[in-house]
XYZ file of C-alpha atoms in Angstrom:
585
model
C 0.000 0.000 0.000
C 2.690 2.440 1.003
C 4.972 2.693 -2.022
C 6.680 5.917 -1.054
C 10.021 5.191 0.514
C 10.987 7.174 3.532
C 14.246 9.060 3.116
C 14.386 10.130 6.723
C 14.349 6.620 8.079
C 16.554 4.957 5.442
C 19.390 3.904 7.671
C 22.592 2.140 6.828
C 22.031 -0.678 9.265
C 19.677 -3.613 8.948
C 17.181 -3.929 11.758
C 15.840 -6.856 13.721
C 12.277 -8.101 13.436
C 10.019 -7.263 16.392
C 8.381 -9.554 18.895
C 5.259 -8.442 20.741
C 5.535 -7.447 24.395
C 5.975 -4.449 26.708
C 9.524 -4.953 27.911
C 12.572 -2.936 26.835
C 13.480 -5.802 24.490
C 10.279 -5.185 22.582
C 11.635 -2.683 20.073
C 15.325 -3.548 20.203
C 17.054 -3.820 16.876
C 20.414 -5.368 16.157
C 22.807 -3.883 13.591
C 23.836 -6.481 11.034
C 26.124 -4.391 8.851
C 27.392 -0.956 7.973
C 29.354 0.861 5.302
C 33.087 0.406 5.302
C 35.330 3.440 5.615
C 36.372 3.429 1.955
C 32.794 3.329 0.689
C 32.014 6.492 2.675
C 34.698 8.496 0.885
C 32.432 9.011 -2.123
C 29.397 11.136 -2.886
C 27.177 8.104 -2.357
C 28.922 7.475 0.932
C 28.329 11.074 1.932
C 24.631 10.620 1.218
C 24.716 7.564 3.445
C 26.275 9.551 6.280
C 23.631 12.265 5.932
C 20.818 9.717 5.875
C 22.308 8.253 9.019
C 21.770 11.646 10.665
C 18.197 11.764 9.364
C 17.664 8.320 10.866
C 18.122 9.726 14.358
C 15.494 12.438 14.066
C 12.659 10.186 15.179
C 14.741 8.780 18.024
C 15.333 5.445 16.310
C 18.805 4.118 15.649
C 19.942 3.946 19.248
C 21.801 0.660 19.435
C 21.242 -1.640 22.362
C 17.965 -0.223 23.641
C 14.345 0.284 22.765
C 13.369 3.144 20.494
C 10.019 3.996 22.006
C 11.227 5.917 25.062
C 13.335 8.317 22.996
C 10.895 9.009 20.166
C 10.568 12.513 18.708
C 6.881 12.491 19.636
C 8.108 12.861 23.231
C 5.155 10.996 24.695
C 7.259 9.232 27.312
C 8.022 12.667 28.810
C 4.789 14.473 27.977
C 3.165 12.267 30.636
C 4.578 14.842 33.051
C 2.075 17.341 31.621
C -1.581 17.792 32.519
C -2.651 16.157 29.252
C -1.403 12.622 29.645
C -1.012 9.659 31.965
C 1.467 6.809 31.740
C -1.368 4.354 31.265
C -1.128 0.555 30.969
C -0.819 -0.766 34.570
C 1.101 0.193 37.679
C 3.945 -2.264 37.209
C 4.679 -1.619 33.539
C 7.796 0.486 32.897
C 8.353 2.039 36.334
C 10.812 4.517 34.791
C 7.776 6.311 33.400
C 5.990 6.245 36.738
C 8.859 8.256 38.233
C 8.615 10.791 35.398
C 4.859 11.080 35.841
C 5.366 11.696 39.575
C 8.045 14.410 39.020
C 10.656 12.211 40.659
C 13.368 12.825 38.089
C 16.526 10.842 38.753
C 19.804 11.080 36.891
C 19.921 7.291 36.525
C 16.435 6.946 34.990
C 16.948 4.842 31.871
C 14.478 6.804 29.776
C 16.161 10.109 30.527
C 19.534 8.535 29.771
C 18.341 7.075 26.487
C 16.908 10.402 25.358
C 20.291 12.029 25.971
C 22.084 9.256 24.104
C 19.688 9.460 21.184
C 19.944 13.220 20.743
C 23.717 13.392 20.981
C 24.118 10.416 18.671
C 22.101 12.511 16.221
C 24.426 15.458 16.841
C 27.439 13.231 16.156
C 26.008 12.007 12.878
C 25.135 15.535 11.757
C 28.670 16.712 12.561
C 30.091 13.707 10.726
C 28.087 14.694 7.638
C 29.331 18.293 7.804
C 32.959 17.253 8.183
C 32.664 14.665 5.430
C 31.137 17.219 3.076
C 33.920 19.680 3.819
C 36.682 17.138 3.308
C 35.393 15.205 0.288
C 37.241 16.145 -2.872
C 35.606 16.387 -6.289
C 32.300 17.391 -4.740
C 30.334 20.164 -6.393
C 29.775 23.360 -4.436
C 26.031 22.871 -4.832
C 26.134 19.384 -3.321
C 28.432 20.474 -0.501
C 26.133 23.382 0.367
C 23.078 21.127 0.307
C 24.538 18.489 2.616
C 25.889 21.018 5.100
C 22.590 22.932 5.185
C 20.544 19.812 5.826
C 23.001 18.590 8.441
C 22.940 21.944 10.249
C 19.155 21.865 10.222
C 19.236 18.431 11.846
C 21.932 19.490 14.314
C 19.751 22.433 15.294
C 16.821 20.131 15.946
C 18.835 17.694 18.051
C 20.273 20.477 20.185
C 16.894 22.217 20.489
C 15.291 19.038 21.788
C 18.163 18.700 24.247
C 17.752 22.312 25.387
C 14.057 21.666 26.019
C 14.911 18.657 28.171
C 17.911 20.023 30.077
C 18.712 23.448 31.491
C 22.368 23.398 30.413
C 23.215 20.724 27.855
C 26.420 21.085 25.838
C 26.556 22.306 22.266
C 28.833 20.205 20.078
C 29.853 21.665 16.722
C 31.683 20.091 13.805
C 34.948 21.608 15.016
C 34.553 19.612 18.240
C 33.850 16.361 16.428
C 36.779 14.193 15.356
C 35.567 10.835 14.108
C 38.468 8.808 15.448
C 38.836 10.655 18.760
C 36.265 9.725 21.400
C 37.632 12.462 23.643
C 36.966 15.231 21.134
C 33.313 15.798 21.960
C 33.791 15.949 25.717
C 33.023 19.652 25.864
C 31.773 21.391 28.997
C 28.178 22.493 29.454
C 29.146 25.942 30.666
C 27.289 28.185 28.230
C 23.780 28.895 26.997
C 23.312 27.063 23.710
C 20.281 28.872 22.245
C 22.515 31.222 20.181
C 24.218 28.231 18.555
C 20.880 26.580 17.820
C 19.662 29.775 16.192
C 22.856 29.973 14.146
C 22.284 26.471 12.776
C 18.735 27.262 11.701
C 19.778 30.623 10.259
C 22.489 28.979 8.172
C 20.088 26.275 7.020
C 17.442 28.840 6.080
C 19.983 30.787 4.031
C 21.091 27.761 1.985
C 18.115 25.423 1.718
C 15.719 25.730 -1.240
C 12.117 26.871 -0.850
C 10.928 23.510 -2.188
C 12.410 20.037 -2.184
C 12.086 17.288 -4.740
C 11.861 14.632 -2.029
C 9.427 14.721 0.852
C 11.134 14.650 4.225
C 13.992 16.967 3.335
C 13.721 20.388 4.990
C 13.105 23.568 3.047
C 14.196 27.074 3.928
C 10.645 27.574 5.237
C 11.102 24.661 7.633
C 14.374 26.134 8.876
C 12.711 29.523 9.413
C 9.848 27.841 11.276
C 12.234 26.057 13.633
C 14.238 29.250 14.045
C 11.019 30.981 15.083
C 10.289 28.120 17.463
C 13.698 28.489 19.095
C 12.959 32.174 19.659
C 9.502 31.417 21.071
C 11.166 29.079 23.571
C 13.176 32.070 24.765
C 10.090 34.273 24.846
C 9.518 34.233 28.615
C 11.775 33.945 31.611
C 11.303 31.444 34.435
C 8.862 33.829 36.132
C 6.711 34.205 33.036
C 7.933 37.705 32.161
C 7.922 38.263 28.377
C 11.198 38.678 26.550
C 9.883 41.208 24.070
C 13.069 41.247 22.001
C 12.937 37.508 21.286
C 9.191 37.567 20.720
C 9.648 40.422 18.270
C 12.292 38.449 16.371
C 9.985 35.445 16.271
C 7.100 37.601 15.078
C 9.128 38.820 12.090
C 9.801 35.241 10.993
C 6.258 34.062 11.651
C 4.804 36.979 9.707
C 7.077 36.096 6.798
C 5.839 32.499 6.774
C 2.191 33.527 6.989
C 2.508 36.257 4.368
C 4.289 33.922 1.944
C 1.035 32.129 1.158
C 2.959 28.859 0.803
C 1.043 27.071 3.574
C -2.580 26.847 4.637
C -4.615 24.983 7.208
C -5.839 21.578 6.124
C -9.560 21.590 5.409
C -10.317 19.227 8.300
C -8.565 19.015 11.656
C -8.268 15.227 11.383
C -6.237 15.527 8.166
C -3.199 16.120 10.375
C -3.530 12.650 11.899
C -4.286 10.278 9.028
C -1.996 8.210 6.834
C -4.074 9.143 3.797
C -3.534 12.893 4.270
C 0.187 13.060 4.994
C 2.208 15.973 3.628
C -0.880 18.124 3.132
C -0.875 21.932 2.634
C -0.497 22.444 6.396
C 2.725 20.446 6.529
C 5.970 22.346 6.985
C 8.110 19.438 8.191
C 6.979 15.878 8.862
C 8.762 12.801 10.087
C 8.190 10.462 7.167
C 7.160 6.971 8.163
C 6.635 4.057 5.782
C 5.603 0.436 6.089
C 4.875 -2.391 3.680
C 3.894 -6.034 3.870
C 7.547 -6.907 3.454
C 9.124 -4.460 5.877
C 8.142 -2.245 8.776
C 11.569 -0.967 9.768
C 10.807 2.595 8.641
C 7.483 2.723 10.458
C 6.375 4.758 13.468
C 8.286 2.457 15.798
C 8.370 4.889 18.683
C 4.584 4.916 18.997
C 4.136 1.148 18.877
C 3.469 0.713 22.584
C 1.084 3.676 22.761
C -1.906 1.833 21.317
C -5.111 0.479 22.854
C -4.975 -2.804 24.730
C -7.918 -4.299 22.868
C -7.967 -5.796 19.366
C -6.887 -5.218 16.689
C -3.866 -3.686 18.460
C -3.528 -5.772 21.621
C -0.610 -3.758 22.993
C 0.337 -1.999 25.083
C -1.861 0.613 26.710
C 0.679 3.392 27.261
C -0.128 7.107 26.879
C -3.614 7.500 28.262
C -5.479 10.798 28.592
C -6.175 12.733 31.771
C -9.656 13.684 32.925
C -8.321 17.226 33.090
C -7.681 17.321 29.343
C -11.034 15.738 28.547
C -12.793 18.412 30.582
C -10.916 21.174 28.735
C -13.059 20.507 25.656
C -16.313 21.614 27.300
C -17.770 24.753 25.743
C -20.388 27.365 26.554
C -21.904 29.356 23.694
C -19.217 27.712 21.580
C -16.275 29.074 23.566
C -13.970 27.265 25.998
C -14.494 27.517 29.738
C -11.001 28.850 30.351
C -11.400 29.730 34.016
C -13.523 26.800 35.225
C -13.257 24.043 32.619
C -12.349 21.453 35.249
C -15.290 22.202 37.542
C -17.312 19.358 36.036
C -16.288 16.000 34.557
C -17.336 14.846 31.129
C -19.234 11.615 31.632
C -18.270 8.154 30.418
C -21.846 6.837 30.587
C -23.303 5.284 27.445
C -26.777 4.610 26.090
C -28.213 1.195 25.240
C -27.052 1.535 21.628
C -23.481 2.124 22.796
C -23.451 5.859 22.074
C -22.215 8.451 24.546
C -24.772 9.697 27.063
C -22.901 12.980 27.557
C -25.100 15.913 26.467
C -22.807 18.859 27.274
C -21.639 21.019 24.391
C -18.126 20.098 23.328
C -15.320 21.285 21.088
C -15.285 18.780 18.172
C -11.510 18.373 18.439
C -12.059 16.243 21.528
C -13.014 13.184 19.508
C -10.058 13.444 17.138
C -7.687 13.814 20.087
C -8.821 11.043 22.421
C -10.979 7.989 22.717
C -13.939 8.119 25.105
C -16.838 5.719 25.649
C -19.562 5.776 23.043
C -17.598 7.495 20.283
C -16.307 5.849 17.098
C -12.532 5.408 17.424
C -10.753 6.265 14.183
C -13.133 4.110 12.126
C -12.292 0.848 13.928
C -15.142 0.412 16.399
C -17.015 2.270 19.093
C -14.726 3.091 21.967
C -15.570 1.558 25.350
C -13.530 0.994 28.486
C -12.199 -2.321 27.147
C -9.681 -0.193 25.227
C -7.615 0.343 28.385
C -5.484 -2.175 30.223
C -6.389 -1.275 33.813
C -9.415 0.966 34.222
C -8.886 1.401 37.958
C -5.309 2.561 37.446
C -5.254 5.082 34.603
C -8.900 5.652 33.847
C -11.166 5.326 30.817
C -9.602 7.592 28.146
C -6.970 6.843 25.517
C -4.823 8.776 23.045
C -5.760 8.772 19.379
C -3.977 11.165 17.030
C -0.990 8.940 16.262
C -3.054 5.801 15.622
C -3.412 4.952 11.928
C -6.872 4.599 10.417
C -8.090 1.086 9.423
C -6.837 1.486 5.853
C -3.314 1.961 7.210
C -3.465 -0.822 9.790
C -1.850 -4.229 9.544
C 0.184 -3.588 6.432
C 3.407 -4.792 8.010
C 4.127 -7.529 10.482
C 2.461 -5.740 13.384
C -0.387 -3.312 12.911
C 0.742 -0.914 15.640
C 3.629 0.083 13.393
C 2.221 2.375 10.750
C 3.065 4.966 8.107
C 1.215 7.703 9.982
C 3.683 10.592 9.781
C 4.432 12.783 12.762
C 3.577 16.371 11.907
C 6.605 17.871 13.606
C 5.987 21.363 12.259
C 2.632 22.394 10.846
C 1.110 25.690 9.857
C -1.326 25.718 12.778
C 1.685 26.059 15.079
C 2.850 29.106 13.146
C -0.542 30.782 13.534
C -0.755 30.232 17.281
C 2.879 31.191 17.940
C 2.210 34.361 16.001
C -0.904 34.929 18.111
C 1.240 34.563 21.246
C 3.718 37.108 19.923
C 0.956 39.508 18.877
C -0.463 39.475 22.410
C 2.887 40.525 23.879
C 4.427 42.791 21.232
C 1.750 43.401 18.617
C -1.999 43.623 18.284
C -4.588 41.868 20.451
C -7.037 42.056 17.580
C -4.581 40.382 15.218
C -4.115 37.661 17.835
C -7.889 37.175 17.932
C -8.008 36.840 14.139
C -5.300 34.171 14.199
C -7.013 32.156 16.913
C -10.277 32.411 14.991
C -8.606 30.892 11.914
C -7.822 27.821 13.987
C -11.319 27.678 15.483
C -13.042 28.152 12.132
C -11.243 25.102 10.754
C -12.210 23.096 13.845
C -15.855 24.103 13.298
C -16.020 22.545 9.831
C -18.883 20.015 10.172
C -17.370 17.861 7.429
C -14.661 17.041 9.917
C -16.901 16.050 12.827
C -16.737 12.453 14.051
C -19.996 10.822 12.942
C -22.526 9.191 15.230
C -22.194 5.401 15.273
C -24.357 2.793 16.978
C -23.227 -0.577 18.255
C -23.950 -3.710 16.218
C -24.495 -7.229 17.552
C -20.788 -7.992 17.440
C -18.319 -5.890 19.444
C -16.499 -4.848 16.289
C -19.649 -4.008 14.316
C -21.183 -0.568 14.135
C -23.476 1.484 11.938
C -22.934 5.139 11.095
C -25.970 7.381 11.389
C -25.732 9.544 8.292
C -25.783 13.270 8.844
C -25.472 13.112 12.635
C -22.437 14.021 14.702
C -21.175 11.793 17.499
C -21.735 14.438 20.171
C -23.245 17.832 20.841
C -20.460 19.740 19.155
C -20.548 23.510 19.505
C -17.569 25.678 18.673
C -17.604 29.382 17.863
C -15.121 32.130 17.079
C -14.219 34.952 19.441
C -16.411 37.744 18.071
C -16.023 40.380 20.792
C -12.893 42.557 20.513
C -9.944 41.583 22.675
C -8.996 44.503 24.875
C -7.448 42.801 27.930
C -3.914 41.445 27.453
C -4.117 38.897 30.291
C -7.406 37.496 29.000
C -6.066 37.361 25.445
C -2.930 35.561 26.643
C -5.050 32.970 28.460
C -7.233 32.459 25.391
C -4.285 31.862 23.077
C -2.640 29.444 25.490
C -5.862 27.529 26.018
C -6.336 27.302 22.254
C -2.822 25.952 21.927
C -3.666 23.171 24.367
C -6.884 22.259 22.555
C -5.248 22.232 19.128
C -2.047 20.331 19.929
C -3.031 18.095 22.853
C -1.274 14.707 22.939
C 1.177 15.736 20.187
C 4.080 15.905 22.628
C 4.286 19.676 23.215
C 2.220 20.519 26.302
C 4.838 19.996 29.020
C 7.357 22.254 27.293
C 4.724 24.885 26.535
C 4.033 25.196 30.252
C 7.753 25.461 30.974
C 8.492 28.081 28.322
C 5.546 30.200 29.501
C 6.892 30.066 33.063
C 3.646 28.622 34.465
C 4.519 24.937 34.868
C 4.554 24.800 38.682
C 1.234 26.545 39.231
C -0.538 24.716 36.412
C 0.749 21.259 37.221
C 0.224 21.454 40.964
C -3.371 22.532 40.319
C -3.658 19.627 37.924
C -2.347 17.133 40.474
C -4.825 18.375 43.062
C -7.648 17.715 40.605
C -6.449 14.597 38.791
C -5.459 12.800 42.000
C -9.145 12.636 42.858
C -9.441 10.224 39.919
C -5.957 8.684 39.880
C -5.080 7.862 43.467
C -1.430 7.122 42.684
C -0.957 10.870 42.150
C -1.992 11.687 45.715
C 0.853 13.442 47.510
C 2.854 14.145 44.342
C 4.002 17.658 43.513
C 5.942 19.660 40.960
C 8.891 21.545 42.462
C 9.274 25.041 41.025
C 12.803 25.849 39.932
C 13.698 22.181 39.626
C 11.237 20.042 37.686
C 11.066 22.335 34.669
C 14.128 20.459 33.439
C 15.472 16.944 33.791
C 18.779 16.003 35.436
C 21.729 15.316 33.208
C 22.183 11.535 33.174
C 24.812 10.373 35.630
C 26.116 8.049 32.924
C 26.784 11.027 30.656
C 28.627 12.874 33.407
C 30.737 9.841 34.240
C 31.644 9.260 30.598
C 32.557 12.911 30.039
C 35.672 12.609 32.165
C 38.986 13.808 30.802
C 42.043 12.997 32.902
C 39.700 11.781 35.593
C 37.597 14.961 35.773
C 34.075 15.191 34.266
C 33.594 17.954 31.728
C 29.822 17.921 32.297
C 28.361 19.337 35.496
C 24.989 18.424 36.943
C 22.102 20.887 37.031
C 22.409 22.585 40.451
C 18.716 21.863 41.060
C 19.653 18.176 41.293
């Protein structure tokens, strides 16, 4: 079915076949071969080195461990947000339970693997840059192309590291000597955002505006990630705006919007289907592919984050909080920003299996999560048998990353699909620009941008249809012309005149639009509101999930993760580590 080969995940190692289970061995792959040194000293070899760097962008390619806990979708760490729960059952992957409880330890294997994955990506990007610079008889055009793409990737790897850790190191090509393992042992004694920006700026200056192969970045993608890096510097730890950085971001975001190159997909769900990959909203996607013969280039990192019932049968990770579900309640079509969590959306169902909830809801709820009585991505009507342990992590499950039935079961295991991860999409540009407009521009322009997002969400063609249960658990009938719930979403029609209220509206919209896509935790951190938001969340969610009772988020500490003790130990030169631990730990 999927004939398009994935350039991002074409790696120069052969990968092991999977066996089903929830242990760390589940997604382990064993390298069976690699290019020899001589074969790399050619243009084809250079392409292989660059593709090796691309192979790390989704977190895969980390030898000797599972891929799923280092995936670019960041779900294994987004469980620390108010959107998501670890899921499955209490004893499965305790490393995640510590993350969910804000008990971050420097020896946590998932934190360690994320570090290893990102800096292996950095190493491969630097290798590509050095190889391009040293290879003779290479055209200037080819050299420029390889270096630009490698710098784009290096920027991404370092940006993800800077999101995770307060003071990670920046490792440039001048630090990287292929045959010297000591060369990259650089200290983490400087802020690396300027170097990240420099990589994206250089990539934007050299990359073309269009690419002949999907998956390769364009100059627009580089500008979008450059804007993102500036947005992540847009507030200090106390939530005070950095107007200079926000102004710089606004200039870039305006340029992208005014270019007319991108537009919102017609339907919200088009961002989460195999059939609508690389649509007009796409700025940069992680390209996944799978066929009946091979699933090595599939969405490996999301394999465990699927419902526990058939046809998936594994593994129940990445469930949805009651808090997020409640955020989709509306009144007169608008979100209940100040008191959304005052009342729980019900899980009761009618005799025909449909949801008994009658409250008005934002239609994005049923493309974001599974809840009882609602058709789940065209497979069957969702009920509580989708979750592994109802008493542990509740009745709701994630949905966006799951492939539709037409994309299921193509390879050896249906959980591995070709459903691309929309790493950068135009909707992000609009809402980042709205954030910047609130702080350094026009409140009314911010309202217009938010309304673009809400107007798309209100398209009735994109509503989940009403479905009734058949005699068999997997049978259902769609009721033509009827929506699955009482959907009611409206635009903000009254002028925005209060900056604080406008800021809250934009941030709430950001949560509704991008929930469960792996961004929420870092949004709260960059806005400087993580401690207040997450401690309020724990107080509420612990009433449903008793294992959260007594947990708390420590301000000034839990915004970032500890540097892995293994990394510090291995950074030693002449017996002294070059990396220093975050003082908060």
